[in-house]
Coordinates of C-alpha atoms in Angstrom, one line a residue:
Chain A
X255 CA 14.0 -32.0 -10.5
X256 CA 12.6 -29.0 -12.6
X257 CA 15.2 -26.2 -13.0
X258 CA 15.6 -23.1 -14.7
X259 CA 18.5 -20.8 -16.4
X260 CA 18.2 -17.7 -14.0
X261 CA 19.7 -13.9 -15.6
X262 CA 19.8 -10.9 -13.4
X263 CA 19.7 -7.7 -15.1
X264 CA 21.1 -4.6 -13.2
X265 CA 22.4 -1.5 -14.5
X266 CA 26.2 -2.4 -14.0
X267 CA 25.9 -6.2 -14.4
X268 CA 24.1 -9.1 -15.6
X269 CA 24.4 -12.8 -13.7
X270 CA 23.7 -16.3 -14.5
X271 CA 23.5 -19.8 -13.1
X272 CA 21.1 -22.3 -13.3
X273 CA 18.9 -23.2 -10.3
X274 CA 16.8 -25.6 -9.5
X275 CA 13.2 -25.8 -8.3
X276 CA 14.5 -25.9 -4.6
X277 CA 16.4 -22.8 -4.9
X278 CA 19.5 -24.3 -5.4
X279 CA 22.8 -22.8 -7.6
X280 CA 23.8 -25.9 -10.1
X281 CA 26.3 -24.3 -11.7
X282 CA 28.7 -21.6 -10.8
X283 CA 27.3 -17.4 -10.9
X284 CA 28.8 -16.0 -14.9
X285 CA 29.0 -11.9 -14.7
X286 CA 29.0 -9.9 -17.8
X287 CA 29.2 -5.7 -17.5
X288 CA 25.7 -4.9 -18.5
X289 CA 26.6 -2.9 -22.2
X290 CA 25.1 0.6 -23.0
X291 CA 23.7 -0.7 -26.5
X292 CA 20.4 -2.6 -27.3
X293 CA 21.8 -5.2 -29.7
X294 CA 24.7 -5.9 -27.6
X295 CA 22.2 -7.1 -24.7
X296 CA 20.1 -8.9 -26.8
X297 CA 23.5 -10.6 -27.1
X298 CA 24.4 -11.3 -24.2
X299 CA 21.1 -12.6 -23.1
X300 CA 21.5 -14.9 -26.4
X301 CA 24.5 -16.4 -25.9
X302 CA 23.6 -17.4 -22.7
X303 CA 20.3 -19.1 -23.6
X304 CA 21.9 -21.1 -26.1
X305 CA 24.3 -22.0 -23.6
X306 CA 22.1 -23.4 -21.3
X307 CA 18.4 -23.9 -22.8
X308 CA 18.5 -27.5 -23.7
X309 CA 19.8 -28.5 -19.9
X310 CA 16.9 -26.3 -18.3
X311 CA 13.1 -26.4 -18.2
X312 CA 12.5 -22.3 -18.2
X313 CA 14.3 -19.3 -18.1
X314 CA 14.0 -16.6 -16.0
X315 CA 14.9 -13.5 -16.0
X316 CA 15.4 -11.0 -12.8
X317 CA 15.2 -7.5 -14.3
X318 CA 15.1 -3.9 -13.1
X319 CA 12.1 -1.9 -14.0
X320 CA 8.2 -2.5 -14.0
X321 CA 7.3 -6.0 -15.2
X322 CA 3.5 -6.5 -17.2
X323 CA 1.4 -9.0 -15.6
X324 CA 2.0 -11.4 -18.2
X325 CA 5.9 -11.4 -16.8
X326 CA 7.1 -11.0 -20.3
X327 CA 8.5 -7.8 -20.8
X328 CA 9.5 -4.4 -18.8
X329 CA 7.1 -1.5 -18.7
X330 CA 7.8 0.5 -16.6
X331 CA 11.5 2.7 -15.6
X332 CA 14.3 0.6 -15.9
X333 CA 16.7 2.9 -13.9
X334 CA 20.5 2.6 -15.5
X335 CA 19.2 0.4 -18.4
X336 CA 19.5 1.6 -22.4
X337 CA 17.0 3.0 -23.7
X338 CA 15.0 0.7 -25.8
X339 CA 15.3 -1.9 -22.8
X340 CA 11.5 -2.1 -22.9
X341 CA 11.2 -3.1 -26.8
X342 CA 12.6 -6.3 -26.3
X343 CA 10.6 -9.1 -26.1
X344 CA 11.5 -11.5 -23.6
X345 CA 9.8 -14.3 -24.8
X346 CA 10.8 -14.7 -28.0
X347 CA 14.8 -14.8 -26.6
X348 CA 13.8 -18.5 -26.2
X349 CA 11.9 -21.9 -27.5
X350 CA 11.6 -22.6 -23.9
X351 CA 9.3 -20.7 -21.6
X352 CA 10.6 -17.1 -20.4
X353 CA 9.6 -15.7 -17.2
X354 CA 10.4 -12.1 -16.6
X355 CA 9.8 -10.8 -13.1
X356 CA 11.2 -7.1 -11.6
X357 CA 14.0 -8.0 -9.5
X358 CA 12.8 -6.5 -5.8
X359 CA 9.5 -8.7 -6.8
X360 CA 11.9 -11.7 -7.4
X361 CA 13.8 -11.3 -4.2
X362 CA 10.7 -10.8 -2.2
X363 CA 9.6 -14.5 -3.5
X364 CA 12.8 -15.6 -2.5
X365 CA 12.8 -14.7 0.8
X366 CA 8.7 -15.5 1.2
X367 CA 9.2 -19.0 -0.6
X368 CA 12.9 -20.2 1.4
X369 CA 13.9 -16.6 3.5
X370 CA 13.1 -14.7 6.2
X371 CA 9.2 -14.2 5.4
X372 CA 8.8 -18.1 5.2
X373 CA 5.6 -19.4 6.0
X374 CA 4.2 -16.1 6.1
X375 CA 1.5 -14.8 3.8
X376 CA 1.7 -11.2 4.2
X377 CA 5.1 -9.4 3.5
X378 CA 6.9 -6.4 2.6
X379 CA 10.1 -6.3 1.1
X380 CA 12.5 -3.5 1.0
X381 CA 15.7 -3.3 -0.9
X382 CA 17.6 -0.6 0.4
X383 CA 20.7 0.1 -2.3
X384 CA 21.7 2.9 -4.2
X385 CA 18.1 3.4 -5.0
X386 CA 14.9 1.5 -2.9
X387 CA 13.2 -1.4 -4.5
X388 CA 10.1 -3.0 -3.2
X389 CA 8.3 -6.2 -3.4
X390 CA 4.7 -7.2 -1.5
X391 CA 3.2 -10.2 -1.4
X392 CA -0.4 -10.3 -0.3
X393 CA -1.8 -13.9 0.5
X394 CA 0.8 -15.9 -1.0
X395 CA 0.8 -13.8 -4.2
X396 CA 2.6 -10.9 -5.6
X397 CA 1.0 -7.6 -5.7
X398 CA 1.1 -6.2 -9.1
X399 CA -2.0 -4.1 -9.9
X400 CA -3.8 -3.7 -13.1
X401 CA -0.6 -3.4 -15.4
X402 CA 2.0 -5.3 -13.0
X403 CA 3.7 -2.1 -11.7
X404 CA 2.7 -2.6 -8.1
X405 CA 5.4 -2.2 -5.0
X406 CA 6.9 1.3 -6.3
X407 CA 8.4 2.9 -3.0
X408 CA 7.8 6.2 -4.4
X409 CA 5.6 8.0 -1.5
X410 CA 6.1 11.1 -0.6
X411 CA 7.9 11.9 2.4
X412 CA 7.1 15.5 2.4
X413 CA 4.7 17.1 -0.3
X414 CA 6.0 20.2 -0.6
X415 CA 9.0 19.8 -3.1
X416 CA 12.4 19.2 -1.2
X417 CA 14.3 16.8 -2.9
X418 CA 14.3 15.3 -6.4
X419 CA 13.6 11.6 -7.1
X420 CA 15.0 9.9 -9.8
X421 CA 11.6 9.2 -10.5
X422 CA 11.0 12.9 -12.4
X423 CA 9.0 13.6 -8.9
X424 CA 10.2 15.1 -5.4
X425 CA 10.7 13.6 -2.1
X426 CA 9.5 10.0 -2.7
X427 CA 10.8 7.7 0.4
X428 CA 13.1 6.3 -2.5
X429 CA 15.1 9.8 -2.1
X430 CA 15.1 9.4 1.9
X431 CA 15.6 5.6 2.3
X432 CA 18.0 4.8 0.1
X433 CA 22.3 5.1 0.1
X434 CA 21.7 8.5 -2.5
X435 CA 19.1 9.7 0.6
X436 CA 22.0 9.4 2.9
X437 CA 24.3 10.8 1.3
X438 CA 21.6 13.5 0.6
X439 CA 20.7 14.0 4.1
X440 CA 24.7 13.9 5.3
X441 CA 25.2 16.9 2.8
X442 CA 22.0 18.5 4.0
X443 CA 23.1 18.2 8.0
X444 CA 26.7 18.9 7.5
X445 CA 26.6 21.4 4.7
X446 CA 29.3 19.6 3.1
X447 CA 28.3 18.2 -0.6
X448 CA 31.4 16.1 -0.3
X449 CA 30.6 14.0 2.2
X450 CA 29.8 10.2 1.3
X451 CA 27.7 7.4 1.6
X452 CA 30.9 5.6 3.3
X453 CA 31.8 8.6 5.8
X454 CA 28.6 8.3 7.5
X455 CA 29.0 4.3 7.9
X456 CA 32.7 4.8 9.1
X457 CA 31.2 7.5 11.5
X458 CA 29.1 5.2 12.4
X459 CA 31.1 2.4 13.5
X460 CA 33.6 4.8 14.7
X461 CA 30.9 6.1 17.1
X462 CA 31.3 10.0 15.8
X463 CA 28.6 11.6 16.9
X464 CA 27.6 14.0 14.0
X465 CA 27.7 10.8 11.4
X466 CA 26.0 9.0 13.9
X467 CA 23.0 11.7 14.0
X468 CA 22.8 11.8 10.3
X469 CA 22.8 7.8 10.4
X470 CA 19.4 8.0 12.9
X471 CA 17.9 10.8 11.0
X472 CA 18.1 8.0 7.9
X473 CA 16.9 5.1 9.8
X474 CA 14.0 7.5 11.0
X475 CA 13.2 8.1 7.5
X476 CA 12.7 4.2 6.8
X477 CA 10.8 3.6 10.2
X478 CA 8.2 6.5 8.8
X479 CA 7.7 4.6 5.7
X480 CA 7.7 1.3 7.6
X481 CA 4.9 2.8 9.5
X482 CA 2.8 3.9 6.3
X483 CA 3.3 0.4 5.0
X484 CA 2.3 -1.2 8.2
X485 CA -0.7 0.8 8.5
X486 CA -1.9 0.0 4.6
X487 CA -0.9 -3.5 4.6
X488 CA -1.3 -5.0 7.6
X489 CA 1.7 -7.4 6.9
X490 CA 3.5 -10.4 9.0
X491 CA 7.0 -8.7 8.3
X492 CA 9.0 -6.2 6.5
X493 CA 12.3 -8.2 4.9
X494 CA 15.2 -5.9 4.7
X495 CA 17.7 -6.4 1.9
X496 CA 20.3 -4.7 0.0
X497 CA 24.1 -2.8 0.6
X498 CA 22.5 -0.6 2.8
X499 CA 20.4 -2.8 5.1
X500 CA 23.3 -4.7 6.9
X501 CA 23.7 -1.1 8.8
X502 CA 20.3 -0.8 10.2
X503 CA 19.0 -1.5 13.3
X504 CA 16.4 -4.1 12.2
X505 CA 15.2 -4.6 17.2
X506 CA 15.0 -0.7 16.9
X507 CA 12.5 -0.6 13.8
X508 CA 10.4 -3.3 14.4
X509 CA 9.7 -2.0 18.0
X510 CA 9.5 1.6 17.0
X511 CA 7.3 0.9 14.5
X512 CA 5.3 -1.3 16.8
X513 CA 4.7 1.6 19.4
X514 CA 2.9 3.5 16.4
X515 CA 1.3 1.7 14.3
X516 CA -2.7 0.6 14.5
X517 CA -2.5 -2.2 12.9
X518 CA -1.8 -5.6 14.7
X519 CA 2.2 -6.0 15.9
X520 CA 4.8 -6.5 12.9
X521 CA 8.1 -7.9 12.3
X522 CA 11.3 -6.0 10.7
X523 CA 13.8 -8.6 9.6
X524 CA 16.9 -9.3 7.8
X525 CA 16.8 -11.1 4.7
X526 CA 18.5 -14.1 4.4
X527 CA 18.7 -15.6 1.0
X528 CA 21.4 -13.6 0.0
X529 CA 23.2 -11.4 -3.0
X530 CA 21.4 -14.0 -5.4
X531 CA 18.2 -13.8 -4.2
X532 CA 16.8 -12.1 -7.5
X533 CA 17.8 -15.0 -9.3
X534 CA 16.7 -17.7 -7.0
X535 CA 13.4 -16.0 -6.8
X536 CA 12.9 -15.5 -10.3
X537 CA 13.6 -19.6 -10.9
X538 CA 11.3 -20.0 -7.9
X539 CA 8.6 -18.1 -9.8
X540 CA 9.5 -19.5 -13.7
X541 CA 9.0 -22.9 -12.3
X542 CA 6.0 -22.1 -10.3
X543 CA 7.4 -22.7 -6.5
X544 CA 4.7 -21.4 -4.2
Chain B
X114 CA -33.5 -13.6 -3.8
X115 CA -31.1 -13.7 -1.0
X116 CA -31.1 -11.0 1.3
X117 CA -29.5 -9.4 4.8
X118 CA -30.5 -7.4 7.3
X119 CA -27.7 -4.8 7.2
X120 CA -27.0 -2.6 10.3
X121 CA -24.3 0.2 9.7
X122 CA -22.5 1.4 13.3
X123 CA -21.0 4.6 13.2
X124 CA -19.7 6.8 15.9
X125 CA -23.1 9.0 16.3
X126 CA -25.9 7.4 14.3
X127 CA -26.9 3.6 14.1
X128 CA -28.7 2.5 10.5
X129 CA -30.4 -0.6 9.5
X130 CA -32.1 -2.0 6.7
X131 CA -33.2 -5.2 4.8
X132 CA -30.9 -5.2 1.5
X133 CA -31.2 -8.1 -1.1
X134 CA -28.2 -9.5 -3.4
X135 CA -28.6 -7.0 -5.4
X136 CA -28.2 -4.7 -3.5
X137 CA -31.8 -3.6 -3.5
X138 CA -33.0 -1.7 0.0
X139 CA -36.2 -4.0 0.6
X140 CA -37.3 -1.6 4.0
X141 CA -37.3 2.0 4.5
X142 CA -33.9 2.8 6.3
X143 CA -34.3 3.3 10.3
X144 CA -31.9 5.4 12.5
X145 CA -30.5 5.3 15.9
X146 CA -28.7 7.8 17.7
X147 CA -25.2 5.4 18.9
X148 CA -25.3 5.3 22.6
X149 CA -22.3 5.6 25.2
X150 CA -23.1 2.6 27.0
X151 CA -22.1 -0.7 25.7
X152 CA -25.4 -2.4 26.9
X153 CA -27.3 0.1 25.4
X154 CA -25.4 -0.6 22.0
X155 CA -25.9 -4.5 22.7
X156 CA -29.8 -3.7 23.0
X157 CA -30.3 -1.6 20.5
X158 CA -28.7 -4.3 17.9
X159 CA -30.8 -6.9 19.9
X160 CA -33.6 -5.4 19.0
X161 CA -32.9 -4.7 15.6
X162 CA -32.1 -8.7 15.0
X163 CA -35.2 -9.8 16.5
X164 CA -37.2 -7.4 14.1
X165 CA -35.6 -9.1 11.1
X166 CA -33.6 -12.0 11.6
X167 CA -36.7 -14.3 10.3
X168 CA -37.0 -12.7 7.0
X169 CA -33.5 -12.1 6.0
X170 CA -30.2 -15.0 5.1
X171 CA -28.0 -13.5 6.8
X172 CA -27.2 -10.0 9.3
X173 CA -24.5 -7.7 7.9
X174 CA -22.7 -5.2 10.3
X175 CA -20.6 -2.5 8.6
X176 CA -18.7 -0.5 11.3
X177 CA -16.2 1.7 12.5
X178 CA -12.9 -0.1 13.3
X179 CA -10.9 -2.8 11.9
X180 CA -12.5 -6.2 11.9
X181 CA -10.8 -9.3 11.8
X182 CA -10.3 -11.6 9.1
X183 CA -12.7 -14.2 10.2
X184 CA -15.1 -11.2 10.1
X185 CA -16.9 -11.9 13.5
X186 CA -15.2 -8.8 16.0
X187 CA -14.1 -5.8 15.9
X188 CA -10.0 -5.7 16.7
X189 CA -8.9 -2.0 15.9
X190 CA -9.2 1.7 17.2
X191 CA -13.0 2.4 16.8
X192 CA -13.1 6.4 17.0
X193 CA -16.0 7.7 18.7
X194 CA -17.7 4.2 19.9
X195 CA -17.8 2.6 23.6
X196 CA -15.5 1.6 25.3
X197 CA -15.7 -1.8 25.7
X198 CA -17.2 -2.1 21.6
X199 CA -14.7 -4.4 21.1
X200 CA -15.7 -7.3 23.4
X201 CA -18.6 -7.5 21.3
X202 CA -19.5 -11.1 20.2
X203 CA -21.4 -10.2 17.0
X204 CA -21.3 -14.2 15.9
X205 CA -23.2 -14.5 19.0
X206 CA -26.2 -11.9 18.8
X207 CA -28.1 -14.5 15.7
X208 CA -29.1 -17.9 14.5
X209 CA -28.8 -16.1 11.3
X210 CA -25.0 -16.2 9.5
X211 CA -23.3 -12.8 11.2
X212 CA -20.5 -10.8 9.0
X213 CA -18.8 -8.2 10.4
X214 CA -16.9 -5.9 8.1
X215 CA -15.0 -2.2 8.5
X216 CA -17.3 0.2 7.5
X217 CA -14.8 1.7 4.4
X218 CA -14.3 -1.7 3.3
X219 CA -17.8 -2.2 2.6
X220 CA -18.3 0.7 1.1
X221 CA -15.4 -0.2 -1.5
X222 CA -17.2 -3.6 -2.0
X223 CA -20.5 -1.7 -3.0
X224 CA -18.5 0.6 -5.4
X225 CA -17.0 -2.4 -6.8
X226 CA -19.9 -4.7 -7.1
X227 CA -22.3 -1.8 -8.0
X228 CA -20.7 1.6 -8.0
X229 CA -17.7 3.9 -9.8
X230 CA -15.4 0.6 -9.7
X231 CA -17.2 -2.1 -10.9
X232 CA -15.4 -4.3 -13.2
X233 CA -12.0 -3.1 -11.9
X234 CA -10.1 -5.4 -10.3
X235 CA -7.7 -3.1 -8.3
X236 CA -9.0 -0.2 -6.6
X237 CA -8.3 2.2 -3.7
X238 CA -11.3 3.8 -1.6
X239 CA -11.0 7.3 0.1
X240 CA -13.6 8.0 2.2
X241 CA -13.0 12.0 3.2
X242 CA -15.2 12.7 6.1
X243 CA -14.6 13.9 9.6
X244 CA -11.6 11.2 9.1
X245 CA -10.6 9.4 6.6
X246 CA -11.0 5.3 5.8
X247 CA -9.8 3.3 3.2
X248 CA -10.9 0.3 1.6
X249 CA -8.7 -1.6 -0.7
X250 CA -9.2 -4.1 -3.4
X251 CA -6.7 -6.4 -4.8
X252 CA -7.6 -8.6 -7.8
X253 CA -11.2 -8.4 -6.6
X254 CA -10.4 -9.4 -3.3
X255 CA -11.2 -7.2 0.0
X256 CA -7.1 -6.3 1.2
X257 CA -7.0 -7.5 5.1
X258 CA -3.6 -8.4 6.2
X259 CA -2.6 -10.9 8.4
X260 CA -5.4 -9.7 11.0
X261 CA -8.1 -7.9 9.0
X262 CA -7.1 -4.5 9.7
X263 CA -5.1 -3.3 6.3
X264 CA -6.1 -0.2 4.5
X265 CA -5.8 1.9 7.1
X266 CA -4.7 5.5 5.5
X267 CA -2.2 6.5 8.2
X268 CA 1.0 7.1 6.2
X269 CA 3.2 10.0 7.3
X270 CA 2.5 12.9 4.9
X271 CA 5.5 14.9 7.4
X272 CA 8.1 12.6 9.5
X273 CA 8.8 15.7 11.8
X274 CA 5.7 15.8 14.0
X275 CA 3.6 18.3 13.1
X276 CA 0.2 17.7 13.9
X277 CA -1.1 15.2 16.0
X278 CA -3.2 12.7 14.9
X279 CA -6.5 10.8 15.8
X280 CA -4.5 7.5 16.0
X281 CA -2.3 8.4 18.6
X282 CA 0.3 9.3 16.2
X283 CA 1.6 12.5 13.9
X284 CA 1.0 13.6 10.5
X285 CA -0.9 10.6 8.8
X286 CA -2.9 10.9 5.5
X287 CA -6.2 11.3 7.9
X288 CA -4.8 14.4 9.9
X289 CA -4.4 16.4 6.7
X290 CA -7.1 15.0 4.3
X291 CA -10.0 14.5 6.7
X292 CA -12.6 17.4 7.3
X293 CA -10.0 18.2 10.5
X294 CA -7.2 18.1 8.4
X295 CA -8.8 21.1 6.5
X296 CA -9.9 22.9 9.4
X297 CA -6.3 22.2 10.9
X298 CA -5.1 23.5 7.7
X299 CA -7.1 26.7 7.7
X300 CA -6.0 27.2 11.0
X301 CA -2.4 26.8 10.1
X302 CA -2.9 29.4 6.8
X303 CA -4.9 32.2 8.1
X304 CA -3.9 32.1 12.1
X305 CA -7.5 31.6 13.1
X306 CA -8.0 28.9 15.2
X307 CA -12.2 29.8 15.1
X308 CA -12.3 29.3 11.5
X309 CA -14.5 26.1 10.1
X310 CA -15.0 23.9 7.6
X311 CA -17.9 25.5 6.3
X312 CA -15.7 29.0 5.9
X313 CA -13.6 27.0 4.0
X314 CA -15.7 25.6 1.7
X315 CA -18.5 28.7 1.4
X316 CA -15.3 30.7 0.7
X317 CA -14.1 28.0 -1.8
X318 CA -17.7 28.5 -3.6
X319 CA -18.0 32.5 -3.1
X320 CA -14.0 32.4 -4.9
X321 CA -12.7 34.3 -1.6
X322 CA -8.8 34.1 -2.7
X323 CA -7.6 33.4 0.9
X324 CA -10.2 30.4 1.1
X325 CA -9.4 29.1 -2.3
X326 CA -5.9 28.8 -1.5
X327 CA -6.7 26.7 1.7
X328 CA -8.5 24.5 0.1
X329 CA -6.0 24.3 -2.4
X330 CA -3.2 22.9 0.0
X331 CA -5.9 20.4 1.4
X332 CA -6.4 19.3 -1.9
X333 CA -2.9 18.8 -2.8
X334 CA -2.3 16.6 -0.1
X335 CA -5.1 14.4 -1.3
X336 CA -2.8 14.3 -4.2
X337 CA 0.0 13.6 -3.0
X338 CA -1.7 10.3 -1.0
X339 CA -2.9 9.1 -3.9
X340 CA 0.1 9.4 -5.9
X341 CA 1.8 7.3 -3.0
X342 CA -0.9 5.0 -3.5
X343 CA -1.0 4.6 -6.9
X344 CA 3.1 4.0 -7.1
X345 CA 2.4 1.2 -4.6
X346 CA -1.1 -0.8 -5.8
X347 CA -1.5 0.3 -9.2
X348 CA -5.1 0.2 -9.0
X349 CA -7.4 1.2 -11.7
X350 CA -8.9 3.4 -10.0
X351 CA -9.3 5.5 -6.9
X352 CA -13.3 6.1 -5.3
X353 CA -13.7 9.1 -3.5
X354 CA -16.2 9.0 -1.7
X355 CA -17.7 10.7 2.0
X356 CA -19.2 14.0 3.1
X357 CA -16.0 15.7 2.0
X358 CA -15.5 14.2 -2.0
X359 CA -18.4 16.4 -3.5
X360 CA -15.9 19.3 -3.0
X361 CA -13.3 17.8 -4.3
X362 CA -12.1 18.2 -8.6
X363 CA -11.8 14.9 -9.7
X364 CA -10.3 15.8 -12.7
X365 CA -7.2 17.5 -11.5
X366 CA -6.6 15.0 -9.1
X367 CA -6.5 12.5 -12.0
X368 CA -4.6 14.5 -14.3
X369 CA -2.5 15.8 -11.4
X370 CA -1.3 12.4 -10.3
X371 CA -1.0 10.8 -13.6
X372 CA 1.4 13.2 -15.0
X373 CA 3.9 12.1 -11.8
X374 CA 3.0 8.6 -11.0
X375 CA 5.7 5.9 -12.7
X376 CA 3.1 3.3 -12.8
X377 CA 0.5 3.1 -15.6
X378 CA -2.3 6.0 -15.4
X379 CA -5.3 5.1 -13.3
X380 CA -8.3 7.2 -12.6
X381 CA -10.1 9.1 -9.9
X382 CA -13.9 8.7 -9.3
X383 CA -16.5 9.8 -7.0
X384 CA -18.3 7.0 -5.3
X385 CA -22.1 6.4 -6.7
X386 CA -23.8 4.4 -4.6
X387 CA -24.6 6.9 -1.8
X388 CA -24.9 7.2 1.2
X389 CA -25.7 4.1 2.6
X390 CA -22.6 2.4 0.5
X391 CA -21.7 0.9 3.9
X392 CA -25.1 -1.2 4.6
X393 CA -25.0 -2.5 1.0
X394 CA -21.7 -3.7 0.7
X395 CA -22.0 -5.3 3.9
X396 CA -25.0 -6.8 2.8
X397 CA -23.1 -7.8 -0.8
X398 CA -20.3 -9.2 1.3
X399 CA -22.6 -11.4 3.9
X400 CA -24.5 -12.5 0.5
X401 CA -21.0 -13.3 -0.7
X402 CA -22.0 -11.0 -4.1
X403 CA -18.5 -11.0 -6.1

């Protein structure tokens, strides 16, 4: 069986393990602190492929940022990363193939190859962490447009300038959707810049009734995008992933959005392949699983 | 030289025509006022077929409303036509092949076979009339969805309900860059619920300051769609196209929504290939011209 050495790169950390062409973890998850220097990544990323590249037929890299459409290096924003993250080239890290892929993309194919959105050819992928990430497969395939960029949730929730994005721009559903968006929206509701991310969960559990109105005003904000989405892409499901989407109420969205949209009926669901799926789905996609 | 009879439906005025694979008209175009009785509809496309359906390959229907993905009925809200429209059995009414296509979607195939997009692989119609459509092409293949009705430019441009909207809903894309959405806007900026399109625009062209600023907003929210857009399919290009696009500055658009998108720059074109765009990509499409 084919496998491949899979490397998540986030802003805080990097992982590895080897997985195979069924998705499975071979060897145990390494974690490394993702360094603030350019040579010091290129390090890490080397002493891992010489750990592992004569055992494995690809490597595969799940990255933050834009990814070209020739999956071998970043181009677009890379968030967190150092600057000069998009200089290196990826494909000569290796004498084995390299497969870079932007890690929402990669747990989209996850989840569409072995997750929730199995089986189903139309789906829309939302990441909801400290930022939003986004990954759409249309007809089996991953959208990527003309340079590979494709999937950015950065639509404007309102146009007339409210809140920054980290995107340079204002009020992308990225700012709303996200944990920063509620934390942005608690301060906003409760005129208290203090207030946190984990305040309005512990409300929420708790059953206070203030947290718990900032909480719906949040989910609101993801049902309006879900809506958009629905309406543009007509898909078989949204898959919900990320620290933030274990709070939200996946019955409430789907049938919200359902009452609204024009499109033919949707599903909102969980995803399923778990904190790895970045990896899994970029070893999926290096070795060509469909 | 293949060619299709080509019938465009729209909520007031029937078309048809004889169009070859090159997207040649072969007759003089003949008009129909759309009637409110589905018979009379039936008849009128009866009548039509019998005239042609010797000479021609294939009959081509562009229309209002989503159409399915075997392209043979109409499934989605169809504006101003019958009740009933959608029980219509168009496979049924010829010998002759049938294919049924949404009328922006055929009007992005003849931009991309013939018109502003052609050799682009990724592009993203707007057609600004008394609504607006969309038409969507993904690595030079028509966008559909999992029933045939994706594209649909109803994304929230507000998530508080402000204005209603044609679909049932509030605040979509349509309800502020449609010919009503600058009327509604007008409304909204000068408290004049009497004042028209036409002020709007003859004010626009006369530099009336009030006017200018009107259209200004309208404009800006075209903006702000496409940047949406453009951060989710990073197409090549957008094609604006419809009674409202000759108004429009295609230039600041462009300039406008590259300087904010995160994906590569694309560009924004008026459609060229007129006004019966519809008819001739429905004719392209039955043809199967790529």
């Amino acid at each position: 069986m084919k496998k491949a050495l899979a490397i998540d790169v986030g802003g805080t950390k990097i992982y590895n393990a080897v997985i195979d062409e069924k998705g499975e973890m071979l060897t145990e998850v390494e974690k490394h602190s993702t360094p603030h220097d350019l040579d010091e990544i290129k390090n890490i990323f080397k002493s891992i492929i010489e750990k592992y590249e004569n055992e494995v037929d690809a490597i595969a890299f799940s990255t933050a940022g834009a990814v070209n459409n020739e999956n071998t290096k970043v181009i677009g924003s890379t968030g967190n990363l150092v600057k000069g993250y998009k200089t290196i080239e990826f494909d000569k890290l290796s004498k084995k193939k390299v497969f870079v892929e932007n890690d929402a993309n990669c747990a989209a194919w996850a989840e569409h190859v072995l997750g929730a959105s199995k089986d189903m050819p139309n789906s829309v992928m939302l990441t909801l962490g400290t930022g939003v990430g986004g990954g759409i497969i249309v007809n089996n395939k991953m959208l990527k447009g003309k340079s590979g960029a494709a999937g950015e949730m950065h639509f404007k929730m309102y146009p007339d300038k409210r809140r920054h994005c980290t995107c340079g721009s204002y009020d992308c559903f990225e700012a709303y959707a996200s944990g920063s968006g509620l934390k942005k929206t608690a301060e906003e509701m409760l005129h208290d810049e203090n207030v946190t991310t984990y305040d309005v969960i512990d409300g929420l559990k708790a059953g206070n009734e203030k947290m718990t109105a900032v909480f719906n005003r949040w989910q609101d904000d993801i049902l309006a995008g879900i809506i958009g989405l629905a309406n543009l892409f007509d898909p078989d499901c949204f898959v919900l992933s990320g620290s933030m989407a274990e709070f939200v109420d996946t019955d409430y969205l789907e049938k919200s959005a359902n009452a609204e949209i024009i499109t033919m009926p949707t599903k909102v669901l969980k995803a399923t392949t778990g904190n790895y799926a970045g990896m899994i789905g970029a070893a999926l996609l290096a070795l060509e699983v469909k």
